[in-house]
mmCIF file of C-alpha atoms in Angstrom:
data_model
loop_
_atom_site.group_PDB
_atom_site.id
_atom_site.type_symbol
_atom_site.label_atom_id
_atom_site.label_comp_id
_atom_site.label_asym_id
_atom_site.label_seq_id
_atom_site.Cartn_x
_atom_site.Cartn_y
_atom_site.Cartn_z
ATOM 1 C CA UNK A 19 -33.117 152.266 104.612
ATOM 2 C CA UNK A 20 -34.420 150.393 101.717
ATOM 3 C CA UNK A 21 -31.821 148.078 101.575
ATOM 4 C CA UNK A 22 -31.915 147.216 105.338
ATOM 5 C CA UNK A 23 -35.497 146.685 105.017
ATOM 6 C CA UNK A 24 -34.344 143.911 102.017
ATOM 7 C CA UNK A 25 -31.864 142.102 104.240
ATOM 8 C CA UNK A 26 -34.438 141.657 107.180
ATOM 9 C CA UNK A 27 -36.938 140.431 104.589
ATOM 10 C CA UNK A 28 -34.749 138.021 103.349
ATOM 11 C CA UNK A 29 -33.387 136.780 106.275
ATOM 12 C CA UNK A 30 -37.126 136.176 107.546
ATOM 13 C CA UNK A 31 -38.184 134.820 103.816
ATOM 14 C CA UNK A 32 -35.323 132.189 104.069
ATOM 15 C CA UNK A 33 -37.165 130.788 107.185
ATOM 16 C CA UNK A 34 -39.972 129.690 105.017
ATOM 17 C CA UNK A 35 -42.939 129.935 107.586
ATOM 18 C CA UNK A 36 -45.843 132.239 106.362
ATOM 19 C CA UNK A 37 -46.607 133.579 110.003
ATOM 20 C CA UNK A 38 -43.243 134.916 110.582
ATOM 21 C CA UNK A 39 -43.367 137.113 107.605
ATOM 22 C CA UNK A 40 -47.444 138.168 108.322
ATOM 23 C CA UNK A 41 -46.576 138.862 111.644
ATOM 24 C CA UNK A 42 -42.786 140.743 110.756
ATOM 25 C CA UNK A 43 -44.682 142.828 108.468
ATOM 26 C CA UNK A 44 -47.193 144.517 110.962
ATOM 27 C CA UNK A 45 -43.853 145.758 113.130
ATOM 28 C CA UNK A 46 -43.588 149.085 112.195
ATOM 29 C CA UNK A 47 -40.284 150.377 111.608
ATOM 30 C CA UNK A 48 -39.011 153.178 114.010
ATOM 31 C CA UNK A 49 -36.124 155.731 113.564
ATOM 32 C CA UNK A 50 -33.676 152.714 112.662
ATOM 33 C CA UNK A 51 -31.030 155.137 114.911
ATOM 34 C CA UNK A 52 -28.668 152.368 114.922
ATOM 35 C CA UNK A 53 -28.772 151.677 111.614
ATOM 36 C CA UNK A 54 -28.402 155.402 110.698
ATOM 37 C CA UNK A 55 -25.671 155.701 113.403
ATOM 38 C CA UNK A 56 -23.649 152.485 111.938
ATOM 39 C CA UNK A 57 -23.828 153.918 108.322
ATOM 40 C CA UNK A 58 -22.745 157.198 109.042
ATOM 41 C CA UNK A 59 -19.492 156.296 110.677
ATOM 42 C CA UNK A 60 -19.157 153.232 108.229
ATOM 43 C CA UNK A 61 -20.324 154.177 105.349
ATOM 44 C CA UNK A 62 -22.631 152.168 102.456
ATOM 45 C CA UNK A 63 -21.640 148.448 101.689
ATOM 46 C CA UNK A 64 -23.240 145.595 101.743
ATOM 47 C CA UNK A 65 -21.561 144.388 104.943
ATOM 48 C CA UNK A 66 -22.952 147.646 106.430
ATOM 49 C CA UNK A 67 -26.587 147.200 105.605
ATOM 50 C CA UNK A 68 -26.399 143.096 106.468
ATOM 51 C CA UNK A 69 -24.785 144.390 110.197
ATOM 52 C CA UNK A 70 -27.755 147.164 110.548
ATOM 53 C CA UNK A 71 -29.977 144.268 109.737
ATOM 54 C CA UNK A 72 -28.848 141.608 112.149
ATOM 55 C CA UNK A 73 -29.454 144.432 114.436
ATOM 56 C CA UNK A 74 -32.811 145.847 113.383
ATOM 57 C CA UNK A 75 -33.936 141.937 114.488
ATOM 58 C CA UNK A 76 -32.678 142.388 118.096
ATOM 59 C CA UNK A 77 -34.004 145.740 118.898
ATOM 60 C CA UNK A 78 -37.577 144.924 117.104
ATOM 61 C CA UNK A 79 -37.160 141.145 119.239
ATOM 62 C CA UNK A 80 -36.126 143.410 122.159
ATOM 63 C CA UNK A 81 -39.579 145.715 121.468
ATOM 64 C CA UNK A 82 -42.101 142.516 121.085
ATOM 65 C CA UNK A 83 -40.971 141.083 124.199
ATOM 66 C CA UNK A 84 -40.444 144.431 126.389
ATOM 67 C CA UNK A 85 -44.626 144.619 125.038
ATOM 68 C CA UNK A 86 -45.378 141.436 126.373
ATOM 69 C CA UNK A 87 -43.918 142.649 129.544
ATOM 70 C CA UNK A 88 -45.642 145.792 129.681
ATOM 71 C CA UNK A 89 -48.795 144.614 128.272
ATOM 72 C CA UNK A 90 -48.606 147.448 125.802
ATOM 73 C CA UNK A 91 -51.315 147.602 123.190
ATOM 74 C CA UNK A 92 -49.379 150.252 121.205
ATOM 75 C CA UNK A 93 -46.651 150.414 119.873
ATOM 76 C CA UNK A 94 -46.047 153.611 117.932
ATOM 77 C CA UNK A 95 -49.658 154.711 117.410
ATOM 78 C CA UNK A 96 -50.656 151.328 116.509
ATOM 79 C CA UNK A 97 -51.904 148.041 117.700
ATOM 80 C CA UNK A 98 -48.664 146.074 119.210
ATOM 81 C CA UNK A 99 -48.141 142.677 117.628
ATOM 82 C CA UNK A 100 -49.288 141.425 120.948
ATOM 83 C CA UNK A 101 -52.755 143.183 121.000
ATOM 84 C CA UNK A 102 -52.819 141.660 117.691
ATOM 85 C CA UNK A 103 -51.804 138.305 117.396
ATOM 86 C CA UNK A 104 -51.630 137.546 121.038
ATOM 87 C CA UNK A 105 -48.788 137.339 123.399
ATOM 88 C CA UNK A 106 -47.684 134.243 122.315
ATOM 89 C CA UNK A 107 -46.999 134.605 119.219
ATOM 90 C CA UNK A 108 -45.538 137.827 120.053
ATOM 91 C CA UNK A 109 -43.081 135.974 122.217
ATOM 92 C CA UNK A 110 -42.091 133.097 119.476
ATOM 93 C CA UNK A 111 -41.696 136.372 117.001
ATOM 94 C CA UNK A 112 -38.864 137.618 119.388
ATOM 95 C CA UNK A 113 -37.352 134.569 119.686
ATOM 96 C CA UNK A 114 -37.244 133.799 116.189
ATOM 97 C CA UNK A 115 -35.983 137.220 115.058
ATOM 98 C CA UNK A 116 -33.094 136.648 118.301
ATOM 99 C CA UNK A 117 -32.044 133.749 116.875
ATOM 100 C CA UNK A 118 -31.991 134.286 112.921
ATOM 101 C CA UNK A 119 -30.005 137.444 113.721
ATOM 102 C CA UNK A 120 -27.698 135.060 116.114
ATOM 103 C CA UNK A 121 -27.147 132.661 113.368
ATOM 104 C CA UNK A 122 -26.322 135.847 110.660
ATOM 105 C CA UNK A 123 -23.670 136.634 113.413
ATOM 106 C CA UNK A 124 -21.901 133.647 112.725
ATOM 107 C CA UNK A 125 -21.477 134.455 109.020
ATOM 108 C CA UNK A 126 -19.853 137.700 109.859
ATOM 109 C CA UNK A 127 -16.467 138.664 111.474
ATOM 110 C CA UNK A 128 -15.732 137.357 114.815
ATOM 111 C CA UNK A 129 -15.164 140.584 116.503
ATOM 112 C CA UNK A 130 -18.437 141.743 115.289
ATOM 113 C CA UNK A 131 -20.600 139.563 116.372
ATOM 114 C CA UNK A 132 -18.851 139.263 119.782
ATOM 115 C CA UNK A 133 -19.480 143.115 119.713
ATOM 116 C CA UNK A 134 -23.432 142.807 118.997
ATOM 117 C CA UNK A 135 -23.636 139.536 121.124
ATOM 118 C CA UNK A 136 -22.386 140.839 124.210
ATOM 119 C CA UNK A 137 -24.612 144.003 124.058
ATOM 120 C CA UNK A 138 -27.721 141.431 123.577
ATOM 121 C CA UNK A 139 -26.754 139.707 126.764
ATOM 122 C CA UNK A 140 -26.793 142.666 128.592
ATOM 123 C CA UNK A 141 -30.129 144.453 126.923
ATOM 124 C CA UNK A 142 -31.621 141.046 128.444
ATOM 125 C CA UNK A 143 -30.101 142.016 131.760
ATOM 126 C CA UNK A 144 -31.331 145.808 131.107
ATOM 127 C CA UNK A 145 -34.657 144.056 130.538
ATOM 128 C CA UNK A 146 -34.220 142.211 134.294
ATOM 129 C CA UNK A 147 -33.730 144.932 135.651
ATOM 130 C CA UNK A 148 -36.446 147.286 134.626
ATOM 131 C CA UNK A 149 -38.456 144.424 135.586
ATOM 132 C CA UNK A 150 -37.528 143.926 139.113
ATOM 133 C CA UNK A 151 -36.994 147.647 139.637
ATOM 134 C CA UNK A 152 -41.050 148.129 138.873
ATOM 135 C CA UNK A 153 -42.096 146.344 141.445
ATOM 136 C CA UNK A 154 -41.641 149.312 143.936
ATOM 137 C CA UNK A 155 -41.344 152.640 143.748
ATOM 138 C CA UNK A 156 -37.597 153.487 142.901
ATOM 139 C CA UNK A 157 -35.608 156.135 144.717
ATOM 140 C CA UNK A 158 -31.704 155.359 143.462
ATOM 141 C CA UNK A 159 -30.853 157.123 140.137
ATOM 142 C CA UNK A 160 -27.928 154.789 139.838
ATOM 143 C CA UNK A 161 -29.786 151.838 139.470
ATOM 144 C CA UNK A 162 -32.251 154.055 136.872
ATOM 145 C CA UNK A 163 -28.719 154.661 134.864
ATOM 146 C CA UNK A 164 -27.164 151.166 135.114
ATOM 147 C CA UNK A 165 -30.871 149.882 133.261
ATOM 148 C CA UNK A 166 -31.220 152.220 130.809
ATOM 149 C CA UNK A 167 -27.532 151.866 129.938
ATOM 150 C CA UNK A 168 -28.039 148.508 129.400
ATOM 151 C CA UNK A 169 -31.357 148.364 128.301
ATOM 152 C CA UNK A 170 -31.118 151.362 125.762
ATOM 153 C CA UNK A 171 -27.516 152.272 125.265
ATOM 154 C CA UNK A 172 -25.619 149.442 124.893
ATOM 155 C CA UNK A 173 -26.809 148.419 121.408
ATOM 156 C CA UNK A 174 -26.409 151.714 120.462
ATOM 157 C CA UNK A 175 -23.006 151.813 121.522
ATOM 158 C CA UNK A 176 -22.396 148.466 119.817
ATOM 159 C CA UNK A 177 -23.496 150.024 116.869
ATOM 160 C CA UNK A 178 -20.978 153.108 117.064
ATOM 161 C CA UNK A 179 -18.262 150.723 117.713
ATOM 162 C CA UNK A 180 -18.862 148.492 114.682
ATOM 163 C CA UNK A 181 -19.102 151.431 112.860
ATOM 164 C CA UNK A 182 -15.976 152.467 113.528
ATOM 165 C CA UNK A 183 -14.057 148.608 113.306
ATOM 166 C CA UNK A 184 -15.801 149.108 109.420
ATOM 167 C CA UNK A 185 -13.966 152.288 109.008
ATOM 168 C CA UNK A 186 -10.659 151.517 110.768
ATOM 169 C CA UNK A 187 -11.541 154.447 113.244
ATOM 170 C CA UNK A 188 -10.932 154.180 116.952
ATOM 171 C CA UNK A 189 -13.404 152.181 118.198
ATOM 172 C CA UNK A 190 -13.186 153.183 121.877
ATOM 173 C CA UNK A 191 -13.791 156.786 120.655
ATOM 174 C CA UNK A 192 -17.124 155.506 118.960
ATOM 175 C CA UNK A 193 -18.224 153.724 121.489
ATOM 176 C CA UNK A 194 -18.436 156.286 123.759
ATOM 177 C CA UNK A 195 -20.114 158.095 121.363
ATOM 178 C CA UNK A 196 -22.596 155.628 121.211
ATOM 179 C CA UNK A 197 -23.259 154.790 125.176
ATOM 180 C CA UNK A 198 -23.633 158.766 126.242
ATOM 181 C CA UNK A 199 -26.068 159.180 122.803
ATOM 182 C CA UNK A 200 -28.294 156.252 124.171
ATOM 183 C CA UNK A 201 -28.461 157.325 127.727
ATOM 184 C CA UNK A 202 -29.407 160.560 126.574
ATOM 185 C CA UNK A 203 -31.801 159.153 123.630
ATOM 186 C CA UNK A 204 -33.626 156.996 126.785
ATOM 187 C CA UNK A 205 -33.900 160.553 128.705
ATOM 188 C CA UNK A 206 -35.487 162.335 126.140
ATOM 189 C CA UNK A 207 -37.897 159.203 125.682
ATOM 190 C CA UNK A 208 -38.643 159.365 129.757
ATOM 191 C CA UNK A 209 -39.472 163.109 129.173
ATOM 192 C CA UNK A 210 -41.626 162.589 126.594
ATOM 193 C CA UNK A 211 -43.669 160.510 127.881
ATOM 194 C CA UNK A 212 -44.333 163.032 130.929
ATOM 195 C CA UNK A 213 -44.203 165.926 128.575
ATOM 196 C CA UNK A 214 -45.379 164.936 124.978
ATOM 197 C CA UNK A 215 -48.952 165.456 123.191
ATOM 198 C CA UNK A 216 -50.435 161.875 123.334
ATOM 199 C CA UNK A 217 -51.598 161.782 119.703
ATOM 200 C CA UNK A 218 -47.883 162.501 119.169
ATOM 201 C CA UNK A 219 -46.693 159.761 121.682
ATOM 202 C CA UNK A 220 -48.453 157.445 119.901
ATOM 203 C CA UNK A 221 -49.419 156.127 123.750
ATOM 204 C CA UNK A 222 -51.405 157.940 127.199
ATOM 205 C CA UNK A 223 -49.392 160.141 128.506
ATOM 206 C CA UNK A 224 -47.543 159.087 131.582
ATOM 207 C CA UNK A 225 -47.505 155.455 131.084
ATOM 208 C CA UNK A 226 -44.452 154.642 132.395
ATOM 209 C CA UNK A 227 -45.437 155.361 135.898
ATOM 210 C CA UNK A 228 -48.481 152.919 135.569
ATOM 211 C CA UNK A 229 -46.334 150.668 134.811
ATOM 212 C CA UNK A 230 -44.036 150.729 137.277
ATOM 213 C CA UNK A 231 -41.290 153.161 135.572
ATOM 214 C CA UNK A 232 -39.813 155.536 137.905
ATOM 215 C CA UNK A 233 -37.523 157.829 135.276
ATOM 216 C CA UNK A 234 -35.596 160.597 136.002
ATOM 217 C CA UNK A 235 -37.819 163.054 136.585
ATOM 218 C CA UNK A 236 -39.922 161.292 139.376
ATOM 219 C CA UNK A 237 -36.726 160.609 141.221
ATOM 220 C CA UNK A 238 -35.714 164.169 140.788
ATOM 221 C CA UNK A 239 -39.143 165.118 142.112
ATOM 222 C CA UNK A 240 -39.469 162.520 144.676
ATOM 223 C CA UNK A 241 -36.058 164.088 146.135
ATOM 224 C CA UNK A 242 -37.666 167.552 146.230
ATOM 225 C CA UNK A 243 -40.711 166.677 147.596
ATOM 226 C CA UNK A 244 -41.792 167.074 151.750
ATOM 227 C CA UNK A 245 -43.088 163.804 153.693
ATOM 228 C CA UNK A 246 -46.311 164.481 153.219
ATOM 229 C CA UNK A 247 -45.763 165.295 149.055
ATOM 230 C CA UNK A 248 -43.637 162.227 148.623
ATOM 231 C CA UNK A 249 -46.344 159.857 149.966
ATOM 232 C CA UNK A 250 -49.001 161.220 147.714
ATOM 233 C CA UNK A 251 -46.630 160.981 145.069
ATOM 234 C CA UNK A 252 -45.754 157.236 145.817
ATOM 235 C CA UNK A 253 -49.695 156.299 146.136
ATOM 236 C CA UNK A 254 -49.653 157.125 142.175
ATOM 237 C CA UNK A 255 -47.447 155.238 141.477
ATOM 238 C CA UNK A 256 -48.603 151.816 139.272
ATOM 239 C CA UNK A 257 -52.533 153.529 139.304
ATOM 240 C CA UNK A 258 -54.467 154.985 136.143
ATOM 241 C CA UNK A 259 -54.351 158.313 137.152
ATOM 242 C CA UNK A 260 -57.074 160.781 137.107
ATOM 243 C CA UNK A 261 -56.471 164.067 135.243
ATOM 244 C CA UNK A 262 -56.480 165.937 138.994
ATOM 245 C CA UNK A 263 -53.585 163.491 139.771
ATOM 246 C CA UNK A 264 -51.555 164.103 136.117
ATOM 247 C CA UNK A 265 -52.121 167.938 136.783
ATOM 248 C CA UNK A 266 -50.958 167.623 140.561
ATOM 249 C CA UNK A 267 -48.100 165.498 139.317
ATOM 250 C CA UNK A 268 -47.091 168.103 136.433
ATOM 251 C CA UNK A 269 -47.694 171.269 138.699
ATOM 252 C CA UNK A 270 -45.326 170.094 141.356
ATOM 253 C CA UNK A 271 -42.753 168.786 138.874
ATOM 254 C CA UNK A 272 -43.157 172.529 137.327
ATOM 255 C CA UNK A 273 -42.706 173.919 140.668
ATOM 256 C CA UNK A 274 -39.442 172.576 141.694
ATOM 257 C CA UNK A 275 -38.091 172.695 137.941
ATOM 258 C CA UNK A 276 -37.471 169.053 137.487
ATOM 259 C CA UNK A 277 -37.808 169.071 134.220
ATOM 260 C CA UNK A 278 -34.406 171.786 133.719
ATOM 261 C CA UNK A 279 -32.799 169.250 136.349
ATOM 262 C CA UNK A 280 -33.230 166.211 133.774
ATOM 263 C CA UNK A 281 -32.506 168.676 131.197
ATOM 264 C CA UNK A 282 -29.336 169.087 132.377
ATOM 265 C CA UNK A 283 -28.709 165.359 132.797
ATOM 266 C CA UNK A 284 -29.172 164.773 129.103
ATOM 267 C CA UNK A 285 -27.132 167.781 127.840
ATOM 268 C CA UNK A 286 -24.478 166.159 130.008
ATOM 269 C CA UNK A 287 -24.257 162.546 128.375
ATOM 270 C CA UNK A 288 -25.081 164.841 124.948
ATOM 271 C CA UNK A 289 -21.803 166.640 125.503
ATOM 272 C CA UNK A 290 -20.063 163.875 125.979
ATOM 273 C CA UNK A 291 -20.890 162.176 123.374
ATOM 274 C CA UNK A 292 -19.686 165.010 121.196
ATOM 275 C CA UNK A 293 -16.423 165.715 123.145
ATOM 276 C CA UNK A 294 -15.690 161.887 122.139
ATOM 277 C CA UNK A 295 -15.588 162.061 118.904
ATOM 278 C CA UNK A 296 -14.816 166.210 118.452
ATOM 279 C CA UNK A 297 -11.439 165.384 116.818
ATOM 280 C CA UNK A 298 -13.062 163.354 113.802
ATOM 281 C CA UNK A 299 -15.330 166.463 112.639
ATOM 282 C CA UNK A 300 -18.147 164.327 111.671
ATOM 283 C CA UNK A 301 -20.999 167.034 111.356
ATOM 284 C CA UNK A 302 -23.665 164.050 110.591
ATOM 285 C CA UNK A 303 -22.905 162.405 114.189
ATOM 286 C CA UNK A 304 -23.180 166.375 115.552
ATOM 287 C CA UNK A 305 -26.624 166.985 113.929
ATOM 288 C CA UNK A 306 -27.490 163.116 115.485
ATOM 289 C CA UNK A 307 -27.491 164.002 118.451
ATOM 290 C CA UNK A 308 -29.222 167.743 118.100
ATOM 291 C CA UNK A 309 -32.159 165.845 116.252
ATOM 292 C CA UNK A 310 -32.556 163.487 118.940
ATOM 293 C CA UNK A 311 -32.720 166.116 121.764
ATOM 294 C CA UNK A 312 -34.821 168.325 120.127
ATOM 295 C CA UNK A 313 -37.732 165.384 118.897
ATOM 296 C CA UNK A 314 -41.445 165.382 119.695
ATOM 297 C CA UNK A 315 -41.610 161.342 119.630
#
């Protein structure tokens, strides 16, 4: 990842403005999936690690703004560049990074960057949506799938697909590969945050519900639930919940196994991912997705 980290840095250093670089350098780097993703199917090169760069800038851009939105404090365990440095600043950041990865498109191949600049359009629609689908309590799991697939999965999938145009594979195979691995990668994160330790999170547990996030399992749940269940459930819903209300929320979600139902969402889009790609034998994409299932954060 070392040389990633060295093409972000001097794509940021070339836009000579000491804030950029003070403020870039308190984003802490994630799993860099994409990145990881691209170079397995690719392969090292410098064209490689410049492409996992370019798109290292959107998804942190994507992560300062989706803060700002939120009005997250943390992100990963640490103050968010908007707790930090305000959400102004945290909004010129994005923009800047958007548009310095934008203008390293247009050194690359055209297909590329039509690639990696149609999935930004629509993780900006993802990002719509998810917005105007907090505002009330959400009952439709297609609507949940169409925003996650756009706000998680398609940059993934972009990533697959480049991957493969690098290696001369079949980049409809990849792709696919990509889209069903980032539905399930948002799953896991939705579960997580219902079912993970908090010091582990890196965040309270069940934020998404305070703000406004109604994932799989709460749809699941809200389905199972009577009249009476369903309208205490929805009364939680955007409120900092009491423990009584995280245990009554947990017990009930244990009681009508919703958590085996979402389960068996994600080892759906996991298998397909795999079945997409079965023919190429790559045992690094396999072991991808198992990690990803199987993480704690």
């Amino acid at each position: 990842m070392q040389e990633i980290d060295f093409y972000m840095h001097k794509f940021l250093s070339e836009l000579s403005y000491e804030p950029i670089i003070t403020m870039s350098q308190e984003l802490k780097s994630g799993k860099k999936l994409r990145s990881k993703l691209l170079l397995k199917i690719a392969g090292k090169s410098q064209i490689s690690y410049k492409i996992c760069a370019i798109i290292e800038l959107i998804h942190s851009a994507s992560l300062l703004h989706d803060d700002v939105i939120d009005e997250a404090n943390l992100r990963r365990g640490v103050k968010s560049i908007n707790a930090r440095f305000g959400a102004k600043n945290a909004i010129m950041l994005g923009d800047i990074l958007y548009s310095k990865a934008f203008y390293e498109l247009s050194t690359i191949d055209t297909n590329l960057a039509k690639i990696i600049s149609d999935a930004v359009v629509k993780l900006s629609i993802g990002e719509l949506m998810d917005v105007n689908l907090s505002q009330n309590f959400n009952i439709d799991k297609n609507k949940y799938l169409q925003m996650i697939y756009n706000k998680t999965a398609v940059l993934i999938e972009a990533s697959a697909r480049c991957g493969a145009i690098l290696a001369n594979l079949d980049e409809y195979d990849f792709a696919q590969y990509g889209k069903n691995l980032g539905l399930a990668f948002q799953i896991v994160d939705d579960m997580l945050d219902i079912q993970s330790d908090e010091k582990i999170l890196g965040k309270p547990t069940m934020s998404d519900f305070k703000e406004g996030k109604t994932t799989l399992a709460y749809i699941y749940l809200y389905e199972k639930l009577n009249q009476n269940e369903k309208e205490i459930l929805q009364s939680f819903f955007k409120k900092n919940l009491h423990q009584d209300e995280i245990l009554w929320i947990k017990n009930k979600m244990q009681e009508y196994a919703v958590l085996d139902l979402v389960n068996l969402e994600l080892k759906k889009y996991a298998h397909n991912a795999l079945q997409s790609i079965e023919k190429y034998k790559i045992k690094d994409l396999e072991e991808i997705i198992t990690n990803m299932i199987e993480r704690e954060f």
